[in-house]
XYZ file of C-alpha atoms in Angstrom:
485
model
C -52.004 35.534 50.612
C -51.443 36.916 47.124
C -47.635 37.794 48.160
C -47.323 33.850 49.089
C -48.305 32.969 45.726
C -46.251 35.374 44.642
C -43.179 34.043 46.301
C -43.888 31.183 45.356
C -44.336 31.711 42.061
C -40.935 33.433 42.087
C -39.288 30.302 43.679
C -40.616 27.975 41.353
C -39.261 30.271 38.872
C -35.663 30.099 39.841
C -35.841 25.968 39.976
C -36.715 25.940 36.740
C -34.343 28.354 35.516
C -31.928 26.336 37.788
C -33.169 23.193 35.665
C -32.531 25.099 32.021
C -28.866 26.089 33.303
C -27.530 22.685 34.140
C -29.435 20.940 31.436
C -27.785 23.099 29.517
C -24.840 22.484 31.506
C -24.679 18.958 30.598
C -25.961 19.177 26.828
C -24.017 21.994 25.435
C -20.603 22.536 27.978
C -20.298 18.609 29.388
C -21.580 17.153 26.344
C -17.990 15.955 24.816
C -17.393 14.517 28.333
C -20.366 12.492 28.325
C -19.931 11.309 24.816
C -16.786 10.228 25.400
C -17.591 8.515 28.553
C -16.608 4.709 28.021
C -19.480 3.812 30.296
C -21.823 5.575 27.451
C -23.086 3.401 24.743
C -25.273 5.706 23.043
C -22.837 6.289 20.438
C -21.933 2.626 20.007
C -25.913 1.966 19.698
C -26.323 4.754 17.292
C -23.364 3.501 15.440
C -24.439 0.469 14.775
C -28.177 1.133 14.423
C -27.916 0.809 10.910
C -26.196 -0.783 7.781
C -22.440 0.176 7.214
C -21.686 1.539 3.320
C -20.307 -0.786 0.897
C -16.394 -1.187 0.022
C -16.839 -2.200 -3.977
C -14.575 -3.998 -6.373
C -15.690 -4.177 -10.368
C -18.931 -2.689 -9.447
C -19.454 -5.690 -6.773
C -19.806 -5.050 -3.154
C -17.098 -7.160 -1.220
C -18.674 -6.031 2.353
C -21.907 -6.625 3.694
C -23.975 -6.452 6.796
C -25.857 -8.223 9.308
C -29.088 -7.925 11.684
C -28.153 -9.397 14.889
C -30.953 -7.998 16.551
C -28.956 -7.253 19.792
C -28.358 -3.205 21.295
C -25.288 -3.032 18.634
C -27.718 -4.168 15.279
C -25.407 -4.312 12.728
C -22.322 -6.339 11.977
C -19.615 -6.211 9.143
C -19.712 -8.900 7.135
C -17.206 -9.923 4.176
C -17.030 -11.490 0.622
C -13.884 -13.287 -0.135
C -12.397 -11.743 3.121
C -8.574 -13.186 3.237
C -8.414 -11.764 -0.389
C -9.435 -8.197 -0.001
C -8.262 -7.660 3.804
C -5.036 -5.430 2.865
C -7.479 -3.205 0.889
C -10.581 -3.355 3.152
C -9.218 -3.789 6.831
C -11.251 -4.567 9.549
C -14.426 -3.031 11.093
C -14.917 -4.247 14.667
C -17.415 -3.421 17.056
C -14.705 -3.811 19.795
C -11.437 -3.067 18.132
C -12.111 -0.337 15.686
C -11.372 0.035 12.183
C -8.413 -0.385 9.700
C -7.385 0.824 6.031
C -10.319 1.630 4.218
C -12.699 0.749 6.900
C -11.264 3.027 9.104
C -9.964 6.015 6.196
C -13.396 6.407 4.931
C -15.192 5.972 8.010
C -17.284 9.031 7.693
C -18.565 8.354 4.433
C -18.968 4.164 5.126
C -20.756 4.964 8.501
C -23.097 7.843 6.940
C -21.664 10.649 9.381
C -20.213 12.408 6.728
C -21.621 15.775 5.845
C -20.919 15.383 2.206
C -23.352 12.172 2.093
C -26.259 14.674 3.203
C -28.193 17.262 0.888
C -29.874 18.677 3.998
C -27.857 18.041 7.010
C -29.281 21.500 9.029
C -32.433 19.518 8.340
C -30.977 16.099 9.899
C -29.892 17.307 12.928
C -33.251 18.339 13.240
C -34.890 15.756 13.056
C -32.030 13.400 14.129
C -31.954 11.195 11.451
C -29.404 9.193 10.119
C -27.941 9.435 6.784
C -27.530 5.777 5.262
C -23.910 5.043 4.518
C -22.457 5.563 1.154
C -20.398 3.365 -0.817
C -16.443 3.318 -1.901
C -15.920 2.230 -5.588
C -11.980 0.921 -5.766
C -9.664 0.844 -8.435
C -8.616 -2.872 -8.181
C -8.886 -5.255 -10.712
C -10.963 -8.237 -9.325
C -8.388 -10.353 -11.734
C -5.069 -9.403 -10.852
C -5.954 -9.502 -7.488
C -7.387 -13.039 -7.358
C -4.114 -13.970 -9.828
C -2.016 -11.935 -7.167
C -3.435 -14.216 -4.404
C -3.581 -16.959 -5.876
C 0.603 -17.161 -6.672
C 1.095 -16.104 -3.722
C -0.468 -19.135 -2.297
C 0.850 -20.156 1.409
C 4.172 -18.277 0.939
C 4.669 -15.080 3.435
C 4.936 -12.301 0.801
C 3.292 -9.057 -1.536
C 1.974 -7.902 -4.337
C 1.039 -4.291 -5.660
C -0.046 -3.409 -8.952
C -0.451 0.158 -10.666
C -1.514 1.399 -13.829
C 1.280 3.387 -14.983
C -0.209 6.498 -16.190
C -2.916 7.153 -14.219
C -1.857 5.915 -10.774
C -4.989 3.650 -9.987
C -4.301 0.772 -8.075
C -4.862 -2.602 -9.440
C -3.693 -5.483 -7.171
C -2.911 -4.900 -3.416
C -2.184 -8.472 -1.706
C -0.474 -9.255 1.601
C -0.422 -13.190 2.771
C -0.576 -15.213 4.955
C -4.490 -12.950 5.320
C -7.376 -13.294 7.581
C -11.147 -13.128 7.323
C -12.010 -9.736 8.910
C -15.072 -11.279 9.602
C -14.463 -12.932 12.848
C -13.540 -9.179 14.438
C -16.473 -8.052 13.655
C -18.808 -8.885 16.615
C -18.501 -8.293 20.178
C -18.923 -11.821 21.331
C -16.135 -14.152 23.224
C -15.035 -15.510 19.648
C -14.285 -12.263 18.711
C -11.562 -11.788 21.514
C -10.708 -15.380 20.932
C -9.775 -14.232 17.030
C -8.034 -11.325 18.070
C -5.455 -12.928 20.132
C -4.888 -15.626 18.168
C -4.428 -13.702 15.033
C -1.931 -11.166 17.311
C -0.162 -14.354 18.618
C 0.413 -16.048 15.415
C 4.239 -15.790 14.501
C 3.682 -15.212 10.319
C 1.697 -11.954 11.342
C -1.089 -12.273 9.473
C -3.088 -8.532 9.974
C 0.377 -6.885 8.660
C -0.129 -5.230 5.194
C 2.797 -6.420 3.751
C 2.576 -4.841 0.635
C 2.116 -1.231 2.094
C 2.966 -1.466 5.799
C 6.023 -3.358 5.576
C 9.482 -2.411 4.257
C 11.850 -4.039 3.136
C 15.704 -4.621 1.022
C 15.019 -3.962 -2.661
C 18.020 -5.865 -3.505
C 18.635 -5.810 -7.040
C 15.541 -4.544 -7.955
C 17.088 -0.901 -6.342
C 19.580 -0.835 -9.421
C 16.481 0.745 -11.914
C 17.018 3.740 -9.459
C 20.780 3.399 -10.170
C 20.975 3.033 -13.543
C 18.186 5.866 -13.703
C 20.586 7.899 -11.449
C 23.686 7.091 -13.639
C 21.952 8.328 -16.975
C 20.379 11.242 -15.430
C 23.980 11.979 -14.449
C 25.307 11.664 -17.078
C 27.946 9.284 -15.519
C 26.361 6.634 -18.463
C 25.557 7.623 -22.208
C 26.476 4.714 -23.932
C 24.362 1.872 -22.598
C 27.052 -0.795 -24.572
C 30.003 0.542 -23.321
C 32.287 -0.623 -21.132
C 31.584 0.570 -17.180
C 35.527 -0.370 -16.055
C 33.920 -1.788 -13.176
C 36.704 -4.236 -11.420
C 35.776 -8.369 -10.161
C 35.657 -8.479 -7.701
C 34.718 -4.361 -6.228
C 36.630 -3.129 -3.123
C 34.058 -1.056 -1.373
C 36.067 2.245 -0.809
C 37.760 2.588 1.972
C 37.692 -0.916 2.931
C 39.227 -4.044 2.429
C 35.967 -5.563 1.555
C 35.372 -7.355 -1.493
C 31.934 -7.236 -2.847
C 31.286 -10.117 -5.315
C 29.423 -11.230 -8.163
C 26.635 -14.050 -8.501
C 26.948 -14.608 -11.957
C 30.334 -14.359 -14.750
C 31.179 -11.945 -16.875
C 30.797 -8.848 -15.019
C 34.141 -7.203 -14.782
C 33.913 -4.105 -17.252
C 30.451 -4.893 -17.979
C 28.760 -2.642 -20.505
C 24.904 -1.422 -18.341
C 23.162 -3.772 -20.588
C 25.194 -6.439 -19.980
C 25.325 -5.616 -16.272
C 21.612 -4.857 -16.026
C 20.631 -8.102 -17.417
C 23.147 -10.275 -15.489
C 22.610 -8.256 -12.302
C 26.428 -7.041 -11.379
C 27.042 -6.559 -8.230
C 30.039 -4.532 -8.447
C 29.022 -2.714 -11.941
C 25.985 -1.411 -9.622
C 28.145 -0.424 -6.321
C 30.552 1.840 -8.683
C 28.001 3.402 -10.256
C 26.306 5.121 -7.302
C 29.484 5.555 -5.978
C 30.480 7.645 -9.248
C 27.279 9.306 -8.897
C 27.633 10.433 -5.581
C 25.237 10.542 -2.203
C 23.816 13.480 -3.285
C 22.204 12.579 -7.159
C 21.600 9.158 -5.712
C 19.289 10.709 -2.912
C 17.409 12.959 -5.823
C 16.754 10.285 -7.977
C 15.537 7.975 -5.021
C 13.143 10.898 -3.616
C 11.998 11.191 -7.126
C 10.562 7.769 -7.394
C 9.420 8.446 -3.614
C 11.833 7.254 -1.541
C 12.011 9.176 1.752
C 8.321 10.167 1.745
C 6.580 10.788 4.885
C 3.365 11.834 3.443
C 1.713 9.236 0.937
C -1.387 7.909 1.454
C -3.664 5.968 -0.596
C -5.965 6.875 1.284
C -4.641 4.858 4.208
C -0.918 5.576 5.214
C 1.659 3.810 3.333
C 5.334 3.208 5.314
C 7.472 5.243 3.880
C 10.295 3.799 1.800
C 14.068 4.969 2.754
C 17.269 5.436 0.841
C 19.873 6.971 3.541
C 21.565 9.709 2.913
C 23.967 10.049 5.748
C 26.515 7.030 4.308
C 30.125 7.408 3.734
C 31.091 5.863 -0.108
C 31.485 2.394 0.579
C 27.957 2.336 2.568
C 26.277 4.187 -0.610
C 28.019 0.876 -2.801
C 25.678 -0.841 -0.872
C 22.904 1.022 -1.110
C 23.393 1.591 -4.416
C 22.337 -2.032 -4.883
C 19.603 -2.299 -2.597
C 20.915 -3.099 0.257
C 22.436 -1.492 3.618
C 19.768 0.938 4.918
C 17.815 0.899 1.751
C 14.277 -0.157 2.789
C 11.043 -0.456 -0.275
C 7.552 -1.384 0.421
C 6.211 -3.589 -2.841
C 4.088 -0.809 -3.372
C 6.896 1.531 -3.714
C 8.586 -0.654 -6.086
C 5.569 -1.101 -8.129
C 5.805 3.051 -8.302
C 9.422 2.735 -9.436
C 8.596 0.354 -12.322
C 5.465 2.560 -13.446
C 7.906 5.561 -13.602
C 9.765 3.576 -16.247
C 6.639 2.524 -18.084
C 5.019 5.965 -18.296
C 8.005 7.655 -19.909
C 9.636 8.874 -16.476
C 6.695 10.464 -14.932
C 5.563 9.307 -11.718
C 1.487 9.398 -10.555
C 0.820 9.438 -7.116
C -1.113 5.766 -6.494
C -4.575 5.996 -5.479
C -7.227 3.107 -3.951
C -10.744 4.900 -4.244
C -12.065 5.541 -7.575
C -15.221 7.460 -6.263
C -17.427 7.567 -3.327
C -21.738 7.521 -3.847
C -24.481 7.468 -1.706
C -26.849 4.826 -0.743
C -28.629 5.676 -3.919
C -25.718 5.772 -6.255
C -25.311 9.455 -6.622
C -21.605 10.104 -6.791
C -20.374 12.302 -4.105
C -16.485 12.087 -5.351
C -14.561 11.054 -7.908
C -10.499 10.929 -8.205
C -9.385 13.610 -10.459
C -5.677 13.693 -12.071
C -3.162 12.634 -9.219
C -0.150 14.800 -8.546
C 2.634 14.260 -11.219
C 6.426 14.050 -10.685
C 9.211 13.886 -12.903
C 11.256 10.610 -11.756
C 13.772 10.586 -14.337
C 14.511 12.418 -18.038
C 12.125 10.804 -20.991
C 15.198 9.352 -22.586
C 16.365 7.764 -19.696
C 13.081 5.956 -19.406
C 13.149 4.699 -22.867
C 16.653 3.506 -22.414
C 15.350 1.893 -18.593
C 12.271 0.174 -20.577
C 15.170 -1.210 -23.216
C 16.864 -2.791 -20.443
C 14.263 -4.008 -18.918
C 12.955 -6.008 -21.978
C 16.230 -7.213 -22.305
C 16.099 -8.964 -18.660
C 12.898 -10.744 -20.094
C 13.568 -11.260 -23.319
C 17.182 -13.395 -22.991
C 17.950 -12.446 -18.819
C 17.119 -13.611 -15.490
C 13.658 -12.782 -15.792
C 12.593 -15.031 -18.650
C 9.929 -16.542 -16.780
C 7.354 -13.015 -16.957
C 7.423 -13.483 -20.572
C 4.100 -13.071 -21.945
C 2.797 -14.297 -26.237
C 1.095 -10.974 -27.781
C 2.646 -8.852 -25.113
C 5.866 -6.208 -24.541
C 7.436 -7.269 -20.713
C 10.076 -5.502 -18.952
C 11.080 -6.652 -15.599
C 14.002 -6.808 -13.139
C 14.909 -9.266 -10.771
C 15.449 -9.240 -7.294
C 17.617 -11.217 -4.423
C 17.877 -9.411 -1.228
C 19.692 -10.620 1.972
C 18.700 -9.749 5.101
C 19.566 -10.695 8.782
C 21.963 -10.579 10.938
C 25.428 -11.358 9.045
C 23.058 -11.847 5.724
C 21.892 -15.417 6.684
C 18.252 -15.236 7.128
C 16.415 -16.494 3.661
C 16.861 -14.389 1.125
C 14.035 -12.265 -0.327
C 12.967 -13.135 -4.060
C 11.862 -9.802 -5.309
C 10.594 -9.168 -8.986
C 9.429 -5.729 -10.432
C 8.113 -5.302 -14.384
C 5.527 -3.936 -16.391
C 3.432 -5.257 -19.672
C 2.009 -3.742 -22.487
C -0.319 -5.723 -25.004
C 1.062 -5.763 -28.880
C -2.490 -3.746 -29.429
C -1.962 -1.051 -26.689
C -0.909 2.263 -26.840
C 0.898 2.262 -23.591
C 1.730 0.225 -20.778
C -1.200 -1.165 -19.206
C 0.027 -2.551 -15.752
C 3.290 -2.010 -13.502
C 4.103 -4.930 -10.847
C 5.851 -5.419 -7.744
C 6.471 -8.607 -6.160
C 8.124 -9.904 -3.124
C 8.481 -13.763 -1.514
C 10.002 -14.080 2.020
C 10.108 -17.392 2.063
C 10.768 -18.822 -0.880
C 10.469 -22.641 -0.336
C 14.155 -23.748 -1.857
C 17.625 -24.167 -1.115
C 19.075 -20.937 -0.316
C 21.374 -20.611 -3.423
C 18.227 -21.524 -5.522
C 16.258 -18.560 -4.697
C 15.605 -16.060 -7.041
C 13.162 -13.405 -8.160
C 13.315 -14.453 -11.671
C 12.235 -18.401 -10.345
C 10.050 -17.423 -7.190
C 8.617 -13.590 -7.651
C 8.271 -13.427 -11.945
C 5.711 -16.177 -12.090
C 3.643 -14.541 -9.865
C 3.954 -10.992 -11.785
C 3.249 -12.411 -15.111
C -0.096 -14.122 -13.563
C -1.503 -10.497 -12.838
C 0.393 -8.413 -16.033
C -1.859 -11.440 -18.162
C -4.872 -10.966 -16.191
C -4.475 -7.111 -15.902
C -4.143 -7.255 -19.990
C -6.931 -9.773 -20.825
C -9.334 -7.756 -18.784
């Protein structure tokens, strides 16, 4: 009898040792499987379980969230959501998560470790850590002025603070409310495609994600190029630039839209926008300097991010002369997001150094505690010191008595540069109205705000558009708000 029990005892044994090896089976070796199982909502329900962090502008949360009382609790909700969307993104209990939504995930959702004082202690337990916050740089202002010019046009806007890098205004429209992707419900899909399906594209970033011909705008990289080279030292003298230009090796005449350009000194060229002036100087400066002092202002960079990915702006390098004329001028393969733009104008405002732009001022917990704050972005060199004074000259000029009259601003310094970019196929699609400047109160020690702006379709007769009648109105509206605040 006793061995029975014995046996017994043994084979009871083994099924539970049996049950201990594939539970442990499935929780430690299978686990990643199961997790990532789409039939598996655990993670979805534990997602979702509680509040999402706040994304903050000025101090003032411009995200929220909602009790729905179903299996996924918690929905995103939005303040102002067509205004922020290019800085917040999307979160979606369906379709995932965009721009700052989706870069600081970890820290908005509460799974990241740095949130937690204790986290041996959490796992523990298995409690949740409550999501933390993201403080941005924006200026509530400029970004409402940004929007606000904007208006129904297809278009960008991207502001910077020259010498630290922080990002003031980031505005893409036509927008969207983020809001209706934020359930799981039959509107939700409803939303999706019709946002997807609508022809002005209305989730594209514009002023990050989309690229496009700098136009005249390009020639502060040229005439930065052409001083750096030494190819310019006397900004009054005479460039012995030809009217019309024959583009090297070609029988191509490249043109002016305004008089006076043939021999134009670089002031007078910079402020009436020569063509031709422009096209000879990068061709005297050559592929090579050209391509360093692009690269310098960040042309041709794979790697920014802010934190989200920003398209990376492109100045070719494989051209023969007459395709660097055109380059040299913004146009060709020469591709700019605003944002970049808005980079190449801060260069120019801080004296020729260039800080790498930035979105997230610091990150806190639930509580307020601050987990991170930004510390001194990396610096380049864009250009020599006294080729930025000599850039800022010209610029003032263009606002002072140029084509860019219309940024002018009482009690404030403006430099800007306008922009007219064609685009399409023989150049017939509407021209792009581009503007870039910066603006410095009489009672500030430095420039206080650099701005890029871009209007795709500029609602007047083609040889009407501008960037000095369509895009400058629109920067001065966030250089005066970015000043009075």
């Amino acid at each position: 009898m006793t061995r029975h029990i014995r046996c017994a005892a043994a084979f009871c044994a083994l099924l539970l040792a049996a049950l201990l090896v594939n539970a442990a089976r499935i929780q430690i070796v299978q686990a990643r499987a199961y997790d990532g199982n789409p039939a598996n909502r655990r993670p979805d329900i534990t997602r979702y379980a509680q509040p999402r962090g706040d994304i903050l502008v000025g101090g003032r949360p411009v995200t929220g969230s909602k009790d729905t009382g179903e299996h996924l609790r918690y929905e995103r909700t939005y303040r102002h959501g067509p205004l922020y969307a290019p800085v917040t993104g999307f979160a979606s209990q369906v379709y995932g998560t965009t721009f700052l939504e989706h870069a600081e995930d970890g820290v908005l959702s509460g799974t990241d470790p740095a949130l937690s004082p204790l986290p041996l202690w959490h796992d523990v337990t298995r409690a949740r850590t409550p999501g933390g916050d993201v403080v941005t740089t924006l200026d509530a202002a400029a970004q409402q002025a940004a929007f606000r010019g904007l208006g129904h046009r297809k278009g960008a806007v991207a502001a910077i603070e020259p010498a630290t890098g922080r990002i003031l205004a980031l505005v893409s429209t036509p927008s969207y409310d983020p809001e209706a992707l934020s359930g799981n419900g039959p509107a939700v899909l409803r939303s999706w495609l019709g946002l997807n399906e609508d022809p002005d594209k209305p989730m594209l970033n514009r002023a990050v994600r989309q690229t496009y011909p700098p136009g005249s705008t390009f020639k502060v990289v040229t005439a930065a190029a052409a001083l750096d080279a030494g190819v310019i030292t006397d900004l009054d003298e005479p460039t012995r630039s030809p009217d019309p230009y024959t583009l090297p090796g070609t029988v191509t005449a490249l043109r002016n839209e305004s008089a006076g350009c043939r021999n134009a000194s670089l002031r007078q060229a910079f402020e009436r926008s020569c063509n031709t002036v422009f096209a000879k100087l990068g061709v005297d400066v050559g592929v090579t300097a050209m391509a360093a002092t692009a690269h310098a202002f960040g042309f041709n960079d794979t790697r920014l991010r802010v934190p989200f990915p920003v398209a990376h702006s492109t100045f070719d390098t494989s051209v023969d002369r007459a395709q660097l004329a055109l380059s040299s001028i913004g146009q060709y393969n020469t591709r700019a997001t605003p944002l970049q733009m808005a980079m190449v104008s801060a260069a120019v405002a801080n004296g020729g150094q260039l800080r790498q732009p930035y979105l997230v001022e610091r990150i806190t917990t639930s509580r307020g505690g601050t987990v991170f704050t930004a510390g001194a972005r990396p610096l380049s060199q864009a250009m020599h010191p006294l080729t930025a004074t000599r850039l800022r000259e010209l610029m003032r000029n263009v606002v002072e008595h140029g084509t860019g009259t219309n940024a002018a601003i009482p009690g404030a310094t403006v430099g800007g540069k306008t922009g007219t970019a064609q685009h399409g196929v023989d150049n017939l699609g509407t021209p792009y109205a581009w503007f870039v400047s910066w603006a410095q109160g009489d009672h500030d020690l430095e420039p206080k705000v650099a701005v890029a702006v871009v209007v795709e379709d500029a609602a007047a007769h083609r040889r009407d558009i501008s960037g000095g009648g369509m895009a400058a109105p629109i920067a001065r509206a966030v250089m005066r708000a970015v000043l009075r605040s």
